[in-house]
Amino acid sequence: MSEKQEGYIVLVSEFRNFAGEQMRIECRFRQPTVSDLSRSTLEAAKSPLRSFRNLLLACVCPDDEASLREHLEQYPGVATTFANEIFERMGFGSLGK
């Protein structure tokens, strides 16, 4: 799902939209700071989608920001997909029990 590129990882979301088109959204993200994660987890209780969106916008490669903003407007679920992957890579996850 990802490759290292100049301090960023590439995350890809693939899905079929309501028009039946196969979609592929690819963006580069840096590792979030502890402050980024703290803000996101505090905000998540009030508004999870906004929290995930803000985390992504804080961590996205500047070259990908405009594209990410467009995709988040059209497909808000992408915020959850990418944010969950970032959280997992930072140690948040299931113990498999």
mmCIF file of N, CA and C in Angstrom:
data_model
loop_
_atom_site.group_PDB
_atom_site.id
_atom_site.type_symbol
_atom_site.label_atom_id
_atom_site.label_comp_id
_atom_site.label_asym_id
_atom_site.label_seq_id
_atom_site.Cartn_x
_atom_site.Cartn_y
_atom_site.Cartn_z
ATOM 1 N N MET A 1 0.812 -1.201 0.000
ATOM 2 C CA MET A 1 0.000 0.000 0.000
ATOM 3 C C MET A 1 0.854 1.263 0.000
ATOM 4 N N SER A 2 2.083 1.190 0.422
ATOM 5 C CA SER A 2 2.855 2.428 0.509
ATOM 6 C C SER A 2 4.299 2.204 0.092
ATOM 7 N N GLU A 3 4.937 3.282 -0.290
ATOM 8 C CA GLU A 3 6.367 3.277 -0.550
ATOM 9 C C GLU A 3 6.933 4.553 0.040
ATOM 10 N N LYS A 4 8.179 4.487 0.506
ATOM 11 C CA LYS A 4 8.835 5.682 1.052
ATOM 12 C C LYS A 4 9.213 6.611 -0.091
ATOM 13 N N GLN A 5 8.922 7.890 0.034
ATOM 14 C CA GLN A 5 9.338 8.898 -0.937
ATOM 15 C C GLN A 5 9.628 10.174 -0.181
ATOM 16 N N GLU A 6 10.886 10.583 -0.148
ATOM 17 C CA GLU A 6 11.299 11.855 0.436
ATOM 18 C C GLU A 6 10.607 12.193 1.753
ATOM 19 N N GLY A 7 10.567 11.254 2.693
ATOM 20 C CA GLY A 7 9.966 11.496 4.001
ATOM 21 C C GLY A 7 8.465 11.298 4.056
ATOM 22 N N TYR A 8 7.873 10.865 2.969
ATOM 23 C CA TYR A 8 6.428 10.643 2.908
ATOM 24 C C TYR A 8 6.146 9.192 2.546
ATOM 25 N N ILE A 9 4.996 8.705 2.964
ATOM 26 C CA ILE A 9 4.519 7.408 2.488
ATOM 27 C C ILE A 9 3.364 7.672 1.532
ATOM 28 N N VAL A 10 3.189 6.783 0.582
ATOM 29 C CA VAL A 10 2.092 6.886 -0.376
ATOM 30 C C VAL A 10 0.969 5.982 0.111
ATOM 31 N N LEU A 11 -0.221 6.562 0.282
ATOM 32 C CA LEU A 11 -1.398 5.775 0.635
ATOM 33 C C LEU A 11 -2.367 5.816 -0.539
ATOM 34 N N VAL A 12 -3.020 4.685 -0.791
ATOM 35 C CA VAL A 12 -3.926 4.548 -1.928
ATOM 36 C C VAL A 12 -5.263 4.017 -1.437
ATOM 37 N N SER A 13 -6.339 4.645 -1.899
ATOM 38 C CA SER A 13 -7.688 4.149 -1.631
ATOM 39 C C SER A 13 -8.328 3.812 -2.972
ATOM 40 N N GLU A 14 -8.809 2.587 -3.106
ATOM 41 C CA GLU A 14 -9.487 2.160 -4.331
ATOM 42 C C GLU A 14 -10.885 1.688 -3.976
ATOM 43 N N PHE A 15 -11.866 2.155 -4.744
ATOM 44 C CA PHE A 15 -13.261 1.791 -4.494
ATOM 45 C C PHE A 15 -14.079 2.083 -5.741
ATOM 46 N N ARG A 16 -15.280 1.546 -5.785
ATOM 47 C CA ARG A 16 -16.215 1.809 -6.870
ATOM 48 C C ARG A 16 -17.219 2.835 -6.360
ATOM 49 N N ASN A 17 -17.387 3.949 -7.087
ATOM 50 C CA ASN A 17 -18.322 4.984 -6.645
ATOM 51 C C ASN A 17 -19.757 4.622 -7.043
ATOM 52 N N PHE A 18 -20.712 5.483 -6.705
ATOM 53 C CA PHE A 18 -22.115 5.194 -6.983
ATOM 54 C C PHE A 18 -22.437 5.168 -8.473
ATOM 55 N N ALA A 19 -21.625 5.791 -9.298
ATOM 56 C CA ALA A 19 -21.820 5.751 -10.754
ATOM 57 C C ALA A 19 -21.226 4.473 -11.350
ATOM 58 N N GLY A 20 -20.614 3.645 -10.488
ATOM 59 C CA GLY A 20 -20.025 2.392 -10.942
ATOM 60 C C GLY A 20 -18.604 2.527 -11.456
ATOM 61 N N GLU A 21 -18.025 3.709 -11.317
ATOM 62 C CA GLU A 21 -16.660 3.938 -11.787
ATOM 63 C C GLU A 21 -15.652 3.463 -10.741
ATOM 64 N N GLN A 22 -14.592 2.844 -11.214
ATOM 65 C CA GLN A 22 -13.517 2.437 -10.315
ATOM 66 C C GLN A 22 -12.681 3.669 -9.988
ATOM 67 N N MET A 23 -12.540 3.976 -8.714
ATOM 68 C CA MET A 23 -11.803 5.160 -8.274
ATOM 69 C C MET A 23 -10.484 4.729 -7.640
ATOM 70 N N ARG A 24 -9.470 5.551 -7.843
ATOM 71 C CA ARG A 24 -8.161 5.337 -7.210
ATOM 72 C C ARG A 24 -7.670 6.704 -6.747
ATOM 73 N N ILE A 25 -7.502 6.851 -5.444
ATOM 74 C CA ILE A 25 -7.026 8.102 -4.863
ATOM 75 C C ILE A 25 -5.698 7.809 -4.179
ATOM 76 N N GLU A 26 -4.691 8.552 -4.565
ATOM 77 C CA GLU A 26 -3.331 8.328 -4.069
ATOM 78 C C GLU A 26 -2.768 9.651 -3.563
ATOM 79 N N CYS A 27 -2.276 9.652 -2.331
ATOM 80 C CA CYS A 27 -1.679 10.856 -1.741
ATOM 81 C C CYS A 27 -0.471 10.460 -0.902
ATOM 82 N N ARG A 28 0.429 11.422 -0.716
ATOM 83 C CA ARG A 28 1.612 11.218 0.122
ATOM 84 C C ARG A 28 1.405 11.926 1.456
ATOM 85 N N PHE A 29 1.804 11.244 2.533
ATOM 86 C CA PHE A 29 1.648 11.786 3.882
ATOM 87 C C PHE A 29 2.944 11.617 4.663
ATOM 88 N N ARG A 30 3.256 12.615 5.488
ATOM 89 C CA ARG A 30 4.387 12.510 6.417
ATOM 90 C C ARG A 30 3.880 11.868 7.709
ATOM 91 N N GLN A 31 4.811 11.449 8.540
ATOM 92 C CA GLN A 31 4.451 10.896 9.845
ATOM 93 C C GLN A 31 3.878 12.016 10.714
ATOM 94 N N PRO A 32 2.739 11.784 11.365
ATOM 95 C CA PRO A 32 2.175 12.820 12.234
ATOM 96 C C PRO A 32 3.008 12.990 13.497
ATOM 97 N N THR A 33 2.983 14.196 14.035
ATOM 98 C CA THR A 33 3.649 14.462 15.307
ATOM 99 C C THR A 33 2.724 14.031 16.444
ATOM 100 N N VAL A 34 3.260 13.990 17.648
ATOM 101 C CA VAL A 34 2.436 13.689 18.818
ATOM 102 C C VAL A 34 1.339 14.743 18.952
ATOM 103 N N SER A 35 1.663 15.997 18.668
ATOM 104 C CA SER A 35 0.658 17.071 18.724
ATOM 105 C C SER A 35 -0.450 16.851 17.703
ATOM 106 N N ASP A 36 -0.093 16.431 16.481
ATOM 107 C CA ASP A 36 -1.101 16.136 15.454
ATOM 108 C C ASP A 36 -2.060 15.058 15.948
ATOM 109 N N LEU A 37 -1.496 14.001 16.528
ATOM 110 C CA LEU A 37 -2.316 12.885 17.008
ATOM 111 C C LEU A 37 -3.178 13.294 18.197
ATOM 112 N N SER A 38 -2.617 14.070 19.104
ATOM 113 C CA SER A 38 -3.378 14.531 20.275
ATOM 114 C C SER A 38 -4.572 15.371 19.853
ATOM 115 N N ARG A 39 -4.339 16.319 18.937
ATOM 116 C CA ARG A 39 -5.439 17.157 18.436
ATOM 117 C C ARG A 39 -6.520 16.299 17.797
ATOM 118 N N SER A 40 -6.091 15.350 16.991
ATOM 119 C CA SER A 40 -7.043 14.512 16.271
ATOM 120 C C SER A 40 -7.872 13.650 17.215
ATOM 121 N N THR A 41 -7.233 13.036 18.201
ATOM 122 C CA THR A 41 -7.986 12.169 19.109
ATOM 123 C C THR A 41 -8.930 12.973 19.998
ATOM 124 N N LEU A 42 -8.536 14.176 20.404
ATOM 125 C CA LEU A 42 -9.434 15.025 21.202
ATOM 126 C C LEU A 42 -10.638 15.473 20.384
ATOM 127 N N GLU A 43 -10.406 15.848 19.142
ATOM 128 C CA GLU A 43 -11.481 16.333 18.277
ATOM 129 C C GLU A 43 -12.398 15.204 17.805
ATOM 130 N N ALA A 44 -11.890 13.979 17.774
ATOM 131 C CA ALA A 44 -12.654 12.846 17.247
ATOM 132 C C ALA A 44 -13.934 12.571 18.029
ATOM 133 N N ALA A 45 -13.935 12.854 19.317
ATOM 134 C CA ALA A 45 -15.142 12.615 20.119
ATOM 135 C C ALA A 45 -16.299 13.498 19.655
ATOM 136 N N LYS A 46 -15.983 14.710 19.200
ATOM 137 C CA LYS A 46 -17.023 15.645 18.750
ATOM 138 C C LYS A 46 -17.384 15.443 17.283
ATOM 139 N N SER A 47 -16.386 15.268 16.451
ATOM 140 C CA SER A 47 -16.616 15.179 15.006
ATOM 141 C C SER A 47 -15.523 14.330 14.356
ATOM 142 N N PRO A 48 -15.747 13.018 14.283
ATOM 143 C CA PRO A 48 -14.709 12.135 13.746
ATOM 144 C C PRO A 48 -14.257 12.493 12.327
ATOM 145 N N LEU A 49 -15.190 12.756 11.421
ATOM 146 C CA LEU A 49 -14.787 13.071 10.046
ATOM 147 C C LEU A 49 -13.953 14.344 9.973
ATOM 148 N N ARG A 50 -14.354 15.367 10.713
ATOM 149 C CA ARG A 50 -13.588 16.618 10.727
ATOM 150 C C ARG A 50 -12.201 16.371 11.324
ATOM 151 N N SER A 51 -12.150 15.565 12.374
ATOM 152 C CA SER A 51 -10.879 15.232 13.013
ATOM 153 C C SER A 51 -9.936 14.538 12.028
ATOM 154 N N PHE A 52 -10.457 13.545 11.315
ATOM 155 C CA PHE A 52 -9.635 12.810 10.355
ATOM 156 C C PHE A 52 -9.204 13.718 9.206
ATOM 157 N N ARG A 53 -10.118 14.545 8.736
ATOM 158 C CA ARG A 53 -9.809 15.482 7.649
ATOM 159 C C ARG A 53 -8.671 16.428 8.067
ATOM 160 N N ASN A 54 -8.777 16.982 9.270
ATOM 161 C CA ASN A 54 -7.747 17.902 9.756
ATOM 162 C C ASN A 54 -6.394 17.213 9.914
ATOM 163 N N LEU A 55 -6.403 15.974 10.392
ATOM 164 C CA LEU A 55 -5.150 15.220 10.516
ATOM 165 C C LEU A 55 -4.510 15.030 9.141
ATOM 166 N N LEU A 56 -5.314 14.635 8.172
ATOM 167 C CA LEU A 56 -4.778 14.419 6.827
ATOM 168 C C LEU A 56 -4.218 15.705 6.235
ATOM 169 N N LEU A 57 -4.944 16.799 6.407
ATOM 170 C CA LEU A 57 -4.481 18.072 5.853
ATOM 171 C C LEU A 57 -3.211 18.564 6.547
ATOM 172 N N ALA A 58 -3.024 18.186 7.809
ATOM 173 C CA ALA A 58 -1.799 18.551 8.525
ATOM 174 C C ALA A 58 -0.598 17.745 8.030
ATOM 175 N N CYS A 59 -0.847 16.535 7.535
ATOM 176 C CA CYS A 59 0.244 15.616 7.196
ATOM 177 C C CYS A 59 0.466 15.410 5.696
ATOM 178 N N VAL A 60 -0.444 15.891 4.870
ATOM 179 C CA VAL A 60 -0.333 15.633 3.429
ATOM 180 C C VAL A 60 0.846 16.401 2.827
ATOM 181 N N CYS A 61 1.468 15.811 1.835
ATOM 182 C CA CYS A 61 2.521 16.484 1.079
ATOM 183 C C CYS A 61 1.914 17.734 0.436
ATOM 184 N N PRO A 62 2.573 18.875 0.546
ATOM 185 C CA PRO A 62 2.013 20.108 -0.032
ATOM 186 C C PRO A 62 1.627 19.975 -1.508
ATOM 187 N N ASP A 63 2.365 19.181 -2.266
ATOM 188 C CA ASP A 63 2.045 18.986 -3.686
ATOM 189 C C ASP A 63 0.722 18.253 -3.895
ATOM 190 N N ASP A 64 0.255 17.508 -2.884
ATOM 191 C CA ASP A 64 -0.975 16.714 -2.992
ATOM 192 C C ASP A 64 -2.170 17.365 -2.303
ATOM 193 N N GLU A 65 -1.967 18.500 -1.638
ATOM 194 C CA GLU A 65 -3.029 19.081 -0.808
ATOM 195 C C GLU A 65 -4.279 19.456 -1.601
ATOM 196 N N ALA A 66 -4.133 20.128 -2.722
ATOM 197 C CA ALA A 66 -5.305 20.555 -3.503
ATOM 198 C C ALA A 66 -6.113 19.350 -3.973
ATOM 199 N N SER A 67 -5.425 18.338 -4.446
ATOM 200 C CA SER A 67 -6.094 17.121 -4.901
ATOM 201 C C SER A 67 -6.820 16.433 -3.746
ATOM 202 N N LEU A 68 -6.152 16.340 -2.593
ATOM 203 C CA LEU A 68 -6.777 15.718 -1.424
ATOM 204 C C LEU A 68 -8.035 16.478 -1.022
ATOM 205 N N ARG A 69 -7.970 17.800 -0.985
ATOM 206 C CA ARG A 69 -9.145 18.597 -0.625
ATOM 207 C C ARG A 69 -10.325 18.307 -1.562
ATOM 208 N N GLU A 70 -10.061 18.227 -2.856
ATOM 209 C CA GLU A 70 -11.119 17.912 -3.827
ATOM 210 C C GLU A 70 -11.717 16.538 -3.558
ATOM 211 N N HIS A 71 -10.850 15.557 -3.336
ATOM 212 C CA HIS A 71 -11.332 14.198 -3.091
ATOM 213 C C HIS A 71 -12.136 14.113 -1.795
ATOM 214 N N LEU A 72 -11.703 14.832 -0.759
ATOM 215 C CA LEU A 72 -12.425 14.805 0.516
ATOM 216 C C LEU A 72 -13.805 15.441 0.386
ATOM 217 N N GLU A 73 -13.945 16.428 -0.479
ATOM 218 C CA GLU A 73 -15.262 17.034 -0.712
ATOM 219 C C GLU A 73 -16.185 16.048 -1.418
ATOM 220 N N GLN A 74 -15.661 15.367 -2.419
ATOM 221 C CA GLN A 74 -16.480 14.456 -3.212
ATOM 222 C C GLN A 74 -16.706 13.114 -2.513
ATOM 223 N N TYR A 75 -15.700 12.622 -1.818
ATOM 224 C CA TYR A 75 -15.758 11.304 -1.163
ATOM 225 C C TYR A 75 -15.281 11.432 0.281
ATOM 226 N N PRO A 76 -16.132 11.890 1.207
ATOM 227 C CA PRO A 76 -15.706 12.135 2.591
ATOM 228 C C PRO A 76 -15.182 10.893 3.314
ATOM 229 N N GLY A 77 -15.598 9.714 2.888
ATOM 230 C CA GLY A 77 -15.130 8.488 3.531
ATOM 231 C C GLY A 77 -13.642 8.239 3.367
ATOM 232 N N VAL A 78 -13.043 8.877 2.372
ATOM 233 C CA VAL A 78 -11.599 8.734 2.154
ATOM 234 C C VAL A 78 -10.829 9.217 3.382
ATOM 235 N N ALA A 79 -11.382 10.206 4.093
ATOM 236 C CA ALA A 79 -10.717 10.708 5.305
ATOM 237 C C ALA A 79 -10.545 9.586 6.325
ATOM 238 N N THR A 80 -11.579 8.793 6.509
ATOM 239 C CA THR A 80 -11.516 7.679 7.457
ATOM 240 C C THR A 80 -10.524 6.618 6.982
ATOM 241 N N THR A 81 -10.566 6.299 5.699
ATOM 242 C CA THR A 81 -9.673 5.276 5.145
ATOM 243 C C THR A 81 -8.210 5.637 5.367
ATOM 244 N N PHE A 82 -7.830 6.849 4.977
ATOM 245 C CA PHE A 82 -6.435 7.262 5.118
ATOM 246 C C PHE A 82 -6.047 7.462 6.584
ATOM 247 N N ALA A 83 -6.920 8.082 7.366
ATOM 248 C CA ALA A 83 -6.599 8.329 8.782
ATOM 249 C C ALA A 83 -6.423 7.013 9.543
ATOM 250 N N ASN A 84 -7.275 6.028 9.271
ATOM 251 C CA ASN A 84 -7.131 4.735 9.945
ATOM 252 C C ASN A 84 -5.776 4.102 9.649
ATOM 253 N N GLU A 85 -5.321 4.216 8.412
ATOM 254 C CA GLU A 85 -4.010 3.663 8.056
ATOM 255 C C GLU A 85 -2.891 4.411 8.781
ATOM 256 N N ILE A 86 -3.005 5.725 8.864
ATOM 257 C CA ILE A 86 -1.994 6.512 9.579
ATOM 258 C C ILE A 86 -1.977 6.142 11.058
ATOM 259 N N PHE A 87 -3.158 6.037 11.679
ATOM 260 C CA PHE A 87 -3.222 5.653 13.092
ATOM 261 C C PHE A 87 -2.604 4.272 13.305
ATOM 262 N N GLU A 88 -2.899 3.328 12.429
ATOM 263 C CA GLU A 88 -2.346 1.981 12.568
ATOM 264 C C GLU A 88 -0.818 2.018 12.509
ATOM 265 N N ARG A 89 -0.274 2.818 11.623
ATOM 266 C CA ARG A 89 1.181 2.915 11.485
ATOM 267 C C ARG A 89 1.829 3.617 12.675
ATOM 268 N N MET A 90 1.019 4.302 13.483
ATOM 269 C CA MET A 90 1.524 4.969 14.684
ATOM 270 C C MET A 90 1.277 4.129 15.942
ATOM 271 N N GLY A 91 0.825 2.892 15.751
ATOM 272 C CA GLY A 91 0.675 1.986 16.880
ATOM 273 C C GLY A 91 -0.734 1.832 17.409
ATOM 274 N N PHE A 92 -1.693 2.573 16.863
ATOM 275 C CA PHE A 92 -3.085 2.411 17.272
ATOM 276 C C PHE A 92 -3.622 1.186 16.543
ATOM 277 N N GLY A 93 -4.328 0.344 17.242
ATOM 278 C CA GLY A 93 -4.885 -0.809 16.552
ATOM 279 C C GLY A 93 -5.419 -1.827 17.520
ATOM 280 N N SER A 94 -5.684 -2.961 16.960
ATOM 281 C CA SER A 94 -6.274 -4.066 17.696
ATOM 282 C C SER A 94 -5.177 -5.033 18.140
ATOM 283 N N LEU A 95 -5.414 -5.682 19.246
ATOM 284 C CA LEU A 95 -4.480 -6.713 19.708
ATOM 285 C C LEU A 95 -4.816 -8.066 19.109
ATOM 286 N N GLY A 96 -5.844 -8.102 18.284
ATOM 287 C CA GLY A 96 -6.217 -9.345 17.629
ATOM 288 C C GLY A 96 -6.946 -10.315 18.528
ATOM 289 N N LYS A 97 -7.504 -9.810 19.629
ATOM 290 C CA LYS A 97 -8.203 -10.702 20.560
ATOM 291 C C LYS A 97 -9.671 -10.716 20.276
#
